[in-house]
PDB file of C-alpha atoms in Angstrom:
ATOM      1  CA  UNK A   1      68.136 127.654  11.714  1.00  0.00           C
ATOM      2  CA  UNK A   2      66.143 129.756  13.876  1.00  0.00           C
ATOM      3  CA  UNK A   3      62.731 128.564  12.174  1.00  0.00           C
ATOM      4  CA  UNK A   4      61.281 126.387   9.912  1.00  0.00           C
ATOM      5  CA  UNK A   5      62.238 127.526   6.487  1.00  0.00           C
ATOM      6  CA  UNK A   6      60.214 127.260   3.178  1.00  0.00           C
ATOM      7  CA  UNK A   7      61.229 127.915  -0.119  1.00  0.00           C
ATOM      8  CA  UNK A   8      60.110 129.388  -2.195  1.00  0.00           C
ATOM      9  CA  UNK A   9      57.479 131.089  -1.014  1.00  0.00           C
ATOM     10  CA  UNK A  10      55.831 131.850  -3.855  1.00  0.00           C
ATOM     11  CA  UNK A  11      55.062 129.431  -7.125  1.00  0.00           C
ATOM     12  CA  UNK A  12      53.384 129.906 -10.029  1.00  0.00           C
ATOM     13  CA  UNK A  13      53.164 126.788 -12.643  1.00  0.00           C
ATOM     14  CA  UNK A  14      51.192 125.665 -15.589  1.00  0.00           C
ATOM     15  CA  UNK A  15      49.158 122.699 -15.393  1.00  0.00           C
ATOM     16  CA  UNK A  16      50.534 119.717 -16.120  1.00  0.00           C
ATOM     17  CA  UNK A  17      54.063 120.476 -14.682  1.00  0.00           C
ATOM     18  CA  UNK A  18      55.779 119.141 -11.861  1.00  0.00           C
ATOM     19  CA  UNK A  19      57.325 121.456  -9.151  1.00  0.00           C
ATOM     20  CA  UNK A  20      59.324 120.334  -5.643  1.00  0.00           C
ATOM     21  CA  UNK A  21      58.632 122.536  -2.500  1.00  0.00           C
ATOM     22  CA  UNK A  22      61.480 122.591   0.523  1.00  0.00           C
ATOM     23  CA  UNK A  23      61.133 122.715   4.113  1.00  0.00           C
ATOM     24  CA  UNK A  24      64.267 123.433   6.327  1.00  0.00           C
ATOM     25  CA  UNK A  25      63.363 122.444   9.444  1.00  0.00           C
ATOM     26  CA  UNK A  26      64.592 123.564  12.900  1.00  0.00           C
ATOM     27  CA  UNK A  27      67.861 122.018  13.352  1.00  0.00           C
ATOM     28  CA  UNK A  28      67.792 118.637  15.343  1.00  0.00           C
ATOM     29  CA  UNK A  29      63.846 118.433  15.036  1.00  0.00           C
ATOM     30  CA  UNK A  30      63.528 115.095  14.038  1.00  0.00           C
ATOM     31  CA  UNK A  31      59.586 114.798  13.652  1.00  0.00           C
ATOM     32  CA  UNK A  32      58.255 116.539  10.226  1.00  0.00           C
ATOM     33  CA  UNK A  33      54.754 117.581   8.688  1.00  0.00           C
ATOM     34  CA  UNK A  34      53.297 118.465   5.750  1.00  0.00           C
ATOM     35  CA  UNK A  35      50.039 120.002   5.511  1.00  0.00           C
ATOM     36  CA  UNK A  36      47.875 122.065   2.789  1.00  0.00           C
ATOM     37  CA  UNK A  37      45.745 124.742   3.709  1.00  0.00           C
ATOM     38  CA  UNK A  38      43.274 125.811   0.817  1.00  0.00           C
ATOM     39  CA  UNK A  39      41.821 129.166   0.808  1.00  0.00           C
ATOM     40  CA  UNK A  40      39.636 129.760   3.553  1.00  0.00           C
ATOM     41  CA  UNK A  41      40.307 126.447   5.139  1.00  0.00           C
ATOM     42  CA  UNK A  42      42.425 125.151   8.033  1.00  0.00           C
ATOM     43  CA  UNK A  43      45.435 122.971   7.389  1.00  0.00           C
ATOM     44  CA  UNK A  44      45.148 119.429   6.437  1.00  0.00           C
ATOM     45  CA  UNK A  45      47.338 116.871   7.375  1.00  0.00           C
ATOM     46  CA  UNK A  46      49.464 115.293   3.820  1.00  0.00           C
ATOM     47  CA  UNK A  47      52.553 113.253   5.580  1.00  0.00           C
ATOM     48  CA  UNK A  48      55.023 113.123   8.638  1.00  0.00           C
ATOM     49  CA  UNK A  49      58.503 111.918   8.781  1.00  0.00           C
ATOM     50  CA  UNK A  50      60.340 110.973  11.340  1.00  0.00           C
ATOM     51  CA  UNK A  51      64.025 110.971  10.526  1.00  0.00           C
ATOM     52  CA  UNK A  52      64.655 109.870   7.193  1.00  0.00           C
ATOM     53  CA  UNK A  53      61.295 107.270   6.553  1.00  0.00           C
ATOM     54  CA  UNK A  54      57.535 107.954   6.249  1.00  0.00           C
ATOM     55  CA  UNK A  55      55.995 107.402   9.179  1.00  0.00           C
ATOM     56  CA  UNK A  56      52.469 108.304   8.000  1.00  0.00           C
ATOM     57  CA  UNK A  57      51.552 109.724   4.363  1.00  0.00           C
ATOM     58  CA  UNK A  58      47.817 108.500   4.733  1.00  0.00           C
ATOM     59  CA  UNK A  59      47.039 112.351   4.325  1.00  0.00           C
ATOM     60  CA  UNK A  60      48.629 112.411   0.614  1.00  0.00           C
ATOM     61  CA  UNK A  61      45.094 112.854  -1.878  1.00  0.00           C
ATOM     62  CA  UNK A  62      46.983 110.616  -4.796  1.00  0.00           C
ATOM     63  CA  UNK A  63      50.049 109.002  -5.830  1.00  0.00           C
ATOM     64  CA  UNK A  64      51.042 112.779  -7.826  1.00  0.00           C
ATOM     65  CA  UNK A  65      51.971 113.810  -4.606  1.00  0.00           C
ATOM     66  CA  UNK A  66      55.567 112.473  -3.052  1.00  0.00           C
ATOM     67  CA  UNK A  67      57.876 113.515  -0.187  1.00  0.00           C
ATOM     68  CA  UNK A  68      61.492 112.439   0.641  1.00  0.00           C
ATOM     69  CA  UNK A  69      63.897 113.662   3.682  1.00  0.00           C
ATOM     70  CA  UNK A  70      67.048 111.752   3.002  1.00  0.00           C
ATOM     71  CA  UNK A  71      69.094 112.628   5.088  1.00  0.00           C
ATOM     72  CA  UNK A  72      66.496 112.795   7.836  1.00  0.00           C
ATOM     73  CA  UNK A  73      67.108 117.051   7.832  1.00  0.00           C
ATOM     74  CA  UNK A  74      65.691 119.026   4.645  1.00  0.00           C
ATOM     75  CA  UNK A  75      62.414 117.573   3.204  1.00  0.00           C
ATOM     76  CA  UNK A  76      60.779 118.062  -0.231  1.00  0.00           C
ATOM     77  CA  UNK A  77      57.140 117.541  -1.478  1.00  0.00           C
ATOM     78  CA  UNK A  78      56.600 116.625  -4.904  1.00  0.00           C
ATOM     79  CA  UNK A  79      54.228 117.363  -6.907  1.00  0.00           C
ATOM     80  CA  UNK A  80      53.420 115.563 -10.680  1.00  0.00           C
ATOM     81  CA  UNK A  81      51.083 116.600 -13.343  1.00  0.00           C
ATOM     82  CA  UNK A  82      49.353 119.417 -10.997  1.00  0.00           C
ATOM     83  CA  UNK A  83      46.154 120.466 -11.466  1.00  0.00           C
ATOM     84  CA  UNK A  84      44.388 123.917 -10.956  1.00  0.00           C
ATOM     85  CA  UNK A  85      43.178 121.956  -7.916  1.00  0.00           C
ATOM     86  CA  UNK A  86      46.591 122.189  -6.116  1.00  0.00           C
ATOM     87  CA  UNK A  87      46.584 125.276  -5.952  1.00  0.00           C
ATOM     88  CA  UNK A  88      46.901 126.165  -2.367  1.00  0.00           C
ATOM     89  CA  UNK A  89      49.577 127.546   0.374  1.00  0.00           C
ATOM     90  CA  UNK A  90      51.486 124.531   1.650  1.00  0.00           C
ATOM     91  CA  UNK A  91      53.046 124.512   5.284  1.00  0.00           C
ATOM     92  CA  UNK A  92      55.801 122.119   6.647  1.00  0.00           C
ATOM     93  CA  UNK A  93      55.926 121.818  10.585  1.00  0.00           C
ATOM     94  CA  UNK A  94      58.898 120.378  12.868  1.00  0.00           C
ATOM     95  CA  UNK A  95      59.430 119.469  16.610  1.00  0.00           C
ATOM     96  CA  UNK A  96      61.629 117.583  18.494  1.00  0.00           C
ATOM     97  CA  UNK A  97      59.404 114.743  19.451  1.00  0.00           C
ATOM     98  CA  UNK A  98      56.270 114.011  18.014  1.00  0.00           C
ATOM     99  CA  UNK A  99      54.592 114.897  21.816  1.00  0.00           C
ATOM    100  CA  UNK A 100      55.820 118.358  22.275  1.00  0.00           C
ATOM    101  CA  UNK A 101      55.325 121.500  20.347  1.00  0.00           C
ATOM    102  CA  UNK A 102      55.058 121.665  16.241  1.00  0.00           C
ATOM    103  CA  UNK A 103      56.369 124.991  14.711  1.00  0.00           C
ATOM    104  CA  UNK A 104      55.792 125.604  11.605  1.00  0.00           C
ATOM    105  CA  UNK A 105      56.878 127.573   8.553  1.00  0.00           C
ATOM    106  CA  UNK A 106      55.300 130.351   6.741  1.00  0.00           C
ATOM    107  CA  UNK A 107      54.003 128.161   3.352  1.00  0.00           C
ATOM    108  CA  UNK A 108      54.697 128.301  -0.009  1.00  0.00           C
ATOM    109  CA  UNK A 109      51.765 129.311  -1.767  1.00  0.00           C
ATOM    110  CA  UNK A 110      51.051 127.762  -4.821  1.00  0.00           C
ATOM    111  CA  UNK A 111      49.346 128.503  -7.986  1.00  0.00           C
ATOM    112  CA  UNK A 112      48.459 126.175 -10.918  1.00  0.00           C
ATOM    113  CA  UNK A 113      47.334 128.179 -13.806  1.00  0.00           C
TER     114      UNK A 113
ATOM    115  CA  UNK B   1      36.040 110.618  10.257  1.00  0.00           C
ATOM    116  CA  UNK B   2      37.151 113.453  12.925  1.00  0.00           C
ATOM    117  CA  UNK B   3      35.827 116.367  12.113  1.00  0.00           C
ATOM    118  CA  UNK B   4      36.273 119.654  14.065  1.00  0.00           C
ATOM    119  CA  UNK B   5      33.951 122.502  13.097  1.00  0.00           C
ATOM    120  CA  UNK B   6      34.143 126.257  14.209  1.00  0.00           C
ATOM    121  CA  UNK B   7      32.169 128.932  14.895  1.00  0.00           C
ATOM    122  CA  UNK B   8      31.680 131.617  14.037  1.00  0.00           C
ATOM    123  CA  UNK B   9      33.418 131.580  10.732  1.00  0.00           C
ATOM    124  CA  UNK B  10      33.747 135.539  10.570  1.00  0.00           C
ATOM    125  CA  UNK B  11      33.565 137.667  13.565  1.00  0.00           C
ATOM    126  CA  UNK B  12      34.121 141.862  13.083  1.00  0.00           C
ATOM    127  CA  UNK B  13      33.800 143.672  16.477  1.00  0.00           C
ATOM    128  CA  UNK B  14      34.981 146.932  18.179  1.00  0.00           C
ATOM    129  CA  UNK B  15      37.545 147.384  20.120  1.00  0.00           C
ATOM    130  CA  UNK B  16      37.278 146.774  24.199  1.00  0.00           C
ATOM    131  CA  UNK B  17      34.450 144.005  23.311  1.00  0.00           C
ATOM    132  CA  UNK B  18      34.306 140.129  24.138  1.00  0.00           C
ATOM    133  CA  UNK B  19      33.935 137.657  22.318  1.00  0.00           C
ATOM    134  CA  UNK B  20      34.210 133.737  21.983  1.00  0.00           C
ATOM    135  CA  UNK B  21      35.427 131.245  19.363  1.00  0.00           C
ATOM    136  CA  UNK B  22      33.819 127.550  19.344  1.00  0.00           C
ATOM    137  CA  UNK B  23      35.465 124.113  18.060  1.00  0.00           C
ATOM    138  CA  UNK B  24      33.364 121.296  18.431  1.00  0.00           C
ATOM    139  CA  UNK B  25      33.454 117.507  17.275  1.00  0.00           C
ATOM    140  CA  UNK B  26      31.578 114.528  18.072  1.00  0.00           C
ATOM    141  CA  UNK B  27      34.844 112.702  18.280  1.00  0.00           C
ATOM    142  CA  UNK B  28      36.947 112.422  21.208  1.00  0.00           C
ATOM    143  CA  UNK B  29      40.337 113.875  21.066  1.00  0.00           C
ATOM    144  CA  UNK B  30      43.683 113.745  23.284  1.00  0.00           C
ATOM    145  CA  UNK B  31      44.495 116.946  23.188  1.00  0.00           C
ATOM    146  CA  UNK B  32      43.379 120.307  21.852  1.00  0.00           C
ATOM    147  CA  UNK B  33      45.587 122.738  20.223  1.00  0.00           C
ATOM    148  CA  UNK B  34      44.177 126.921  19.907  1.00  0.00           C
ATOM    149  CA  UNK B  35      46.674 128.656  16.652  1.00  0.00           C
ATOM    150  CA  UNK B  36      46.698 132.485  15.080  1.00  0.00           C
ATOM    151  CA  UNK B  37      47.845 132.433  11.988  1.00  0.00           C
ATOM    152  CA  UNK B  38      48.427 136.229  10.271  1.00  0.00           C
ATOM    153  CA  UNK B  39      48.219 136.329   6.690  1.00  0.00           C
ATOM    154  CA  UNK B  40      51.365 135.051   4.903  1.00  0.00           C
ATOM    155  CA  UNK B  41      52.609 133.349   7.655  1.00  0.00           C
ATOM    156  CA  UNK B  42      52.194 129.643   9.602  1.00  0.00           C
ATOM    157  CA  UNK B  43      50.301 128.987  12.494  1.00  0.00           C
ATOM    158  CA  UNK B  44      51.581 129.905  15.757  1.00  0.00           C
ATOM    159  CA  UNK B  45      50.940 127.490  18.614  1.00  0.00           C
ATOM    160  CA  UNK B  46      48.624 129.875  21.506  1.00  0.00           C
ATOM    161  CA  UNK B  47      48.147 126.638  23.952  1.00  0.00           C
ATOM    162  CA  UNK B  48      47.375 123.306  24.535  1.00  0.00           C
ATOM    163  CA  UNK B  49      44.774 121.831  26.475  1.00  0.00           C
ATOM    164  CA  UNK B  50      44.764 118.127  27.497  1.00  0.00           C
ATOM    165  CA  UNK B  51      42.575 117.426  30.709  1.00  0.00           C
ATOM    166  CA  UNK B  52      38.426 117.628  30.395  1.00  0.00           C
ATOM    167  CA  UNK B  53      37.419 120.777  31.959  1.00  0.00           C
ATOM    168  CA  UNK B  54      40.473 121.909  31.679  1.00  0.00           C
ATOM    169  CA  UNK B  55      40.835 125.820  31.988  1.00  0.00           C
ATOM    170  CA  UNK B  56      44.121 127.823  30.699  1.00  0.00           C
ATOM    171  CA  UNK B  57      44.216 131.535  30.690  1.00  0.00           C
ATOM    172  CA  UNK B  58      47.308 133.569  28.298  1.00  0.00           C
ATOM    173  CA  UNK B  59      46.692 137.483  29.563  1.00  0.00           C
ATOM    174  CA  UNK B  60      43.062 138.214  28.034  1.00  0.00           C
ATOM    175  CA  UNK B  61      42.816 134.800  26.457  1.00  0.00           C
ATOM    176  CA  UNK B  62      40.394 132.397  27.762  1.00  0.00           C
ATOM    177  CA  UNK B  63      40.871 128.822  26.784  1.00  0.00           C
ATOM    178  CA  UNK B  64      38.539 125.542  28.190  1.00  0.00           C
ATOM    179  CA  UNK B  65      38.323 122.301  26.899  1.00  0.00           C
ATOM    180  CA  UNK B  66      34.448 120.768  27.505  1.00  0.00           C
ATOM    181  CA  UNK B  67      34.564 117.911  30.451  1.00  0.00           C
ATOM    182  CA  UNK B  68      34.072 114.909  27.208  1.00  0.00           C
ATOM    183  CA  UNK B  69      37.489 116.449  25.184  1.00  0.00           C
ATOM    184  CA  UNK B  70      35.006 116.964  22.291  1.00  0.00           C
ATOM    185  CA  UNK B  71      35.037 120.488  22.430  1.00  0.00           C
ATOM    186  CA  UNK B  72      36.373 123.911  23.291  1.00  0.00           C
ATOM    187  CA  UNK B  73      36.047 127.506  23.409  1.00  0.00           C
ATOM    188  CA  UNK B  74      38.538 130.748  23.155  1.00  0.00           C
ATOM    189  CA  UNK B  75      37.434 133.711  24.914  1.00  0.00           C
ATOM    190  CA  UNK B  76      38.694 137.305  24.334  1.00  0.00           C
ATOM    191  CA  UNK B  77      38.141 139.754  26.727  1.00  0.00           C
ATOM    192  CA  UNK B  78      38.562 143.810  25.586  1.00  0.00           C
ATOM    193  CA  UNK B  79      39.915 142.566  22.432  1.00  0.00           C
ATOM    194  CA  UNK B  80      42.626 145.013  20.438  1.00  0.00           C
ATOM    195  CA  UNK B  81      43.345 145.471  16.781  1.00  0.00           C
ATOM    196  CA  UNK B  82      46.356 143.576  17.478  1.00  0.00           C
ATOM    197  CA  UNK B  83      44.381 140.681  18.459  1.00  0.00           C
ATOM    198  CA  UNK B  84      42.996 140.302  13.947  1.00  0.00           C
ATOM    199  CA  UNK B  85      43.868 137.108  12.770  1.00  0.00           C
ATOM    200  CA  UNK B  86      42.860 133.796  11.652  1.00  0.00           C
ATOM    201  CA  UNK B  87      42.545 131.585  14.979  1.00  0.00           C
ATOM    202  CA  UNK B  88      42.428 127.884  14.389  1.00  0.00           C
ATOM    203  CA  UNK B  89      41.919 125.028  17.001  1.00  0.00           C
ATOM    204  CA  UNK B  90      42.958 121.505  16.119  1.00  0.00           C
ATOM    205  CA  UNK B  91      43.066 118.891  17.552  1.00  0.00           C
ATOM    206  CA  UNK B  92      45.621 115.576  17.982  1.00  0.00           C
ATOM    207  CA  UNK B  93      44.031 111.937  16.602  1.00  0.00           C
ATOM    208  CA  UNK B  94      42.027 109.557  18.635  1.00  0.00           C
ATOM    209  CA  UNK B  95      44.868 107.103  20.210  1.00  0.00           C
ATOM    210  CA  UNK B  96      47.565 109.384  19.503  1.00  0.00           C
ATOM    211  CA  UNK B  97      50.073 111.407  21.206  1.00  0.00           C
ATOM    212  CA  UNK B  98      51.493 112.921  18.269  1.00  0.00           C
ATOM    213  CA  UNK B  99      50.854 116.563  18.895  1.00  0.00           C
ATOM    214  CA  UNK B 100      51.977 117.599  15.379  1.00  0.00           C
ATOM    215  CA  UNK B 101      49.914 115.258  13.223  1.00  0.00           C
ATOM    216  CA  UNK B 102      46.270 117.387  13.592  1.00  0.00           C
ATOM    217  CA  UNK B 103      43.143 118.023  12.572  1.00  0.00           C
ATOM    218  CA  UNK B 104      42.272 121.269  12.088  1.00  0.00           C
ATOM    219  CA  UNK B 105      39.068 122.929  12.426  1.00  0.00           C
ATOM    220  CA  UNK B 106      38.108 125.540   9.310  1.00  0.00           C
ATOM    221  CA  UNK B 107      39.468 128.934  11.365  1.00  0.00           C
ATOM    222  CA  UNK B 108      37.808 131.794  12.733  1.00  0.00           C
ATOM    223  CA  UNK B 109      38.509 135.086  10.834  1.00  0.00           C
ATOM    224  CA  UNK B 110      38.519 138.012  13.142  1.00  0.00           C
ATOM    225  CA  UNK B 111      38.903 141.511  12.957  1.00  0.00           C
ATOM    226  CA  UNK B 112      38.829 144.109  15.782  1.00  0.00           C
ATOM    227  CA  UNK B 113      38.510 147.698  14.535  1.00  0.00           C
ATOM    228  CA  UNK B 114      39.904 150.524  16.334  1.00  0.00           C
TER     229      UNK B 114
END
């Protein structure tokens, strides 16, 4: 695609549920982020692929929080059991190589009520 | 820990004046990325700066990166409404090239009235 995509952009869940959150990211970028901006905050970093495996999820807060890319393309965060405390917009970057430029998406934003 | 902290965290000014955003760290970083992020969207790469002392200018954008690599400044000059937003620098981890795994500072908020 033209961007990184992120769907949906919106969530709203009840504590104690789990929810996934995509990130389409600009074809052939093989280097992936996740981060989580709070309110009021900058980003912080969660987990980075590159192609299909995990190259770093020393960012992730506990083991609720999971991310796959399969087939090294499309990623998704999961998250378990949220808490009000997840609530937050959170933004999935790509690029090419992991030296040159990281676009990213525009967030999903979610709410744990 | 790295740590990159901003100031000012809020900055409301007329339009035609200067200003100038801070990011500072006592750690030592590779490179330093400047964002603007608009409300509802992601952060949108404005430059990177890699070489102490290093000077880039983008039209009426100002950006330097301190002689250590521990800090750096954005400078507006005649700023615009158009220039409101949420500017962010971050910066890439001690030892590492990766320019998209960062460490963000906590954003300057500005607004520019007409």
């Amino acid at each position: 695609g033209a961007g990184v995509s992120q769907t949906p952009s919106n969530k709203v869940t009840e504590k104690g549920k789990y929810v996934e959150l995509r990130c389409d990211p600009i074809s052939g970028h093989t280097a992936l982020y996740w981060y989580r901006q709070s309110l009021g905050q900058g980003p912080e970093f969660l987990i980075y692929f590159q192609g299909t495996g995990a190259a770093d999820d020393s960012g992730l807060p506990n083991d609720r929080f999971f991310a796959v890319r399969p087939e090294g393309s499309v990623s998704t965060l999961k998250i378990q059991r949220t808490e009000r405390g997840d609530s937050a917009v959170y933004l999935c970057a790509s690029s090419s190589q992991t030296n040159t430029e990281a676009f990213f998406g525009q967030g999903t934003r979610l709410t744990v009520v | 820990t790295q740590l990159l902290e901003q100031s000012p965290q809020f900055l409301s000014i007329q339009e035609g004046e200067n200003l100038t955003v801070y990011c500072n760290s006592s750690s030592v970083f590779s490179s330093l990325q400047w964002y603007r992020q608009e409300p509802g969207e992601g952060p949108v790469l404005l430059v990177t700066v890699v070489t102490g002392g290093e000077v880039k200018k983008l039209k009426r954008l100002t950006f330097q990166f301190g002689d250590a690599r521990k800090d750096s400044s954005l400078h507006i000059t005649a700023a615009q409404p158009g220039d409101t937003g949420l500017y962010l620098c971050a910066g890439a981890w001690v030892g590492s090239s990766n320019t998209g795994k960062l460490i963000f500072g906590q954003g300057t908020t500005l607004q520019v009235k007409p």
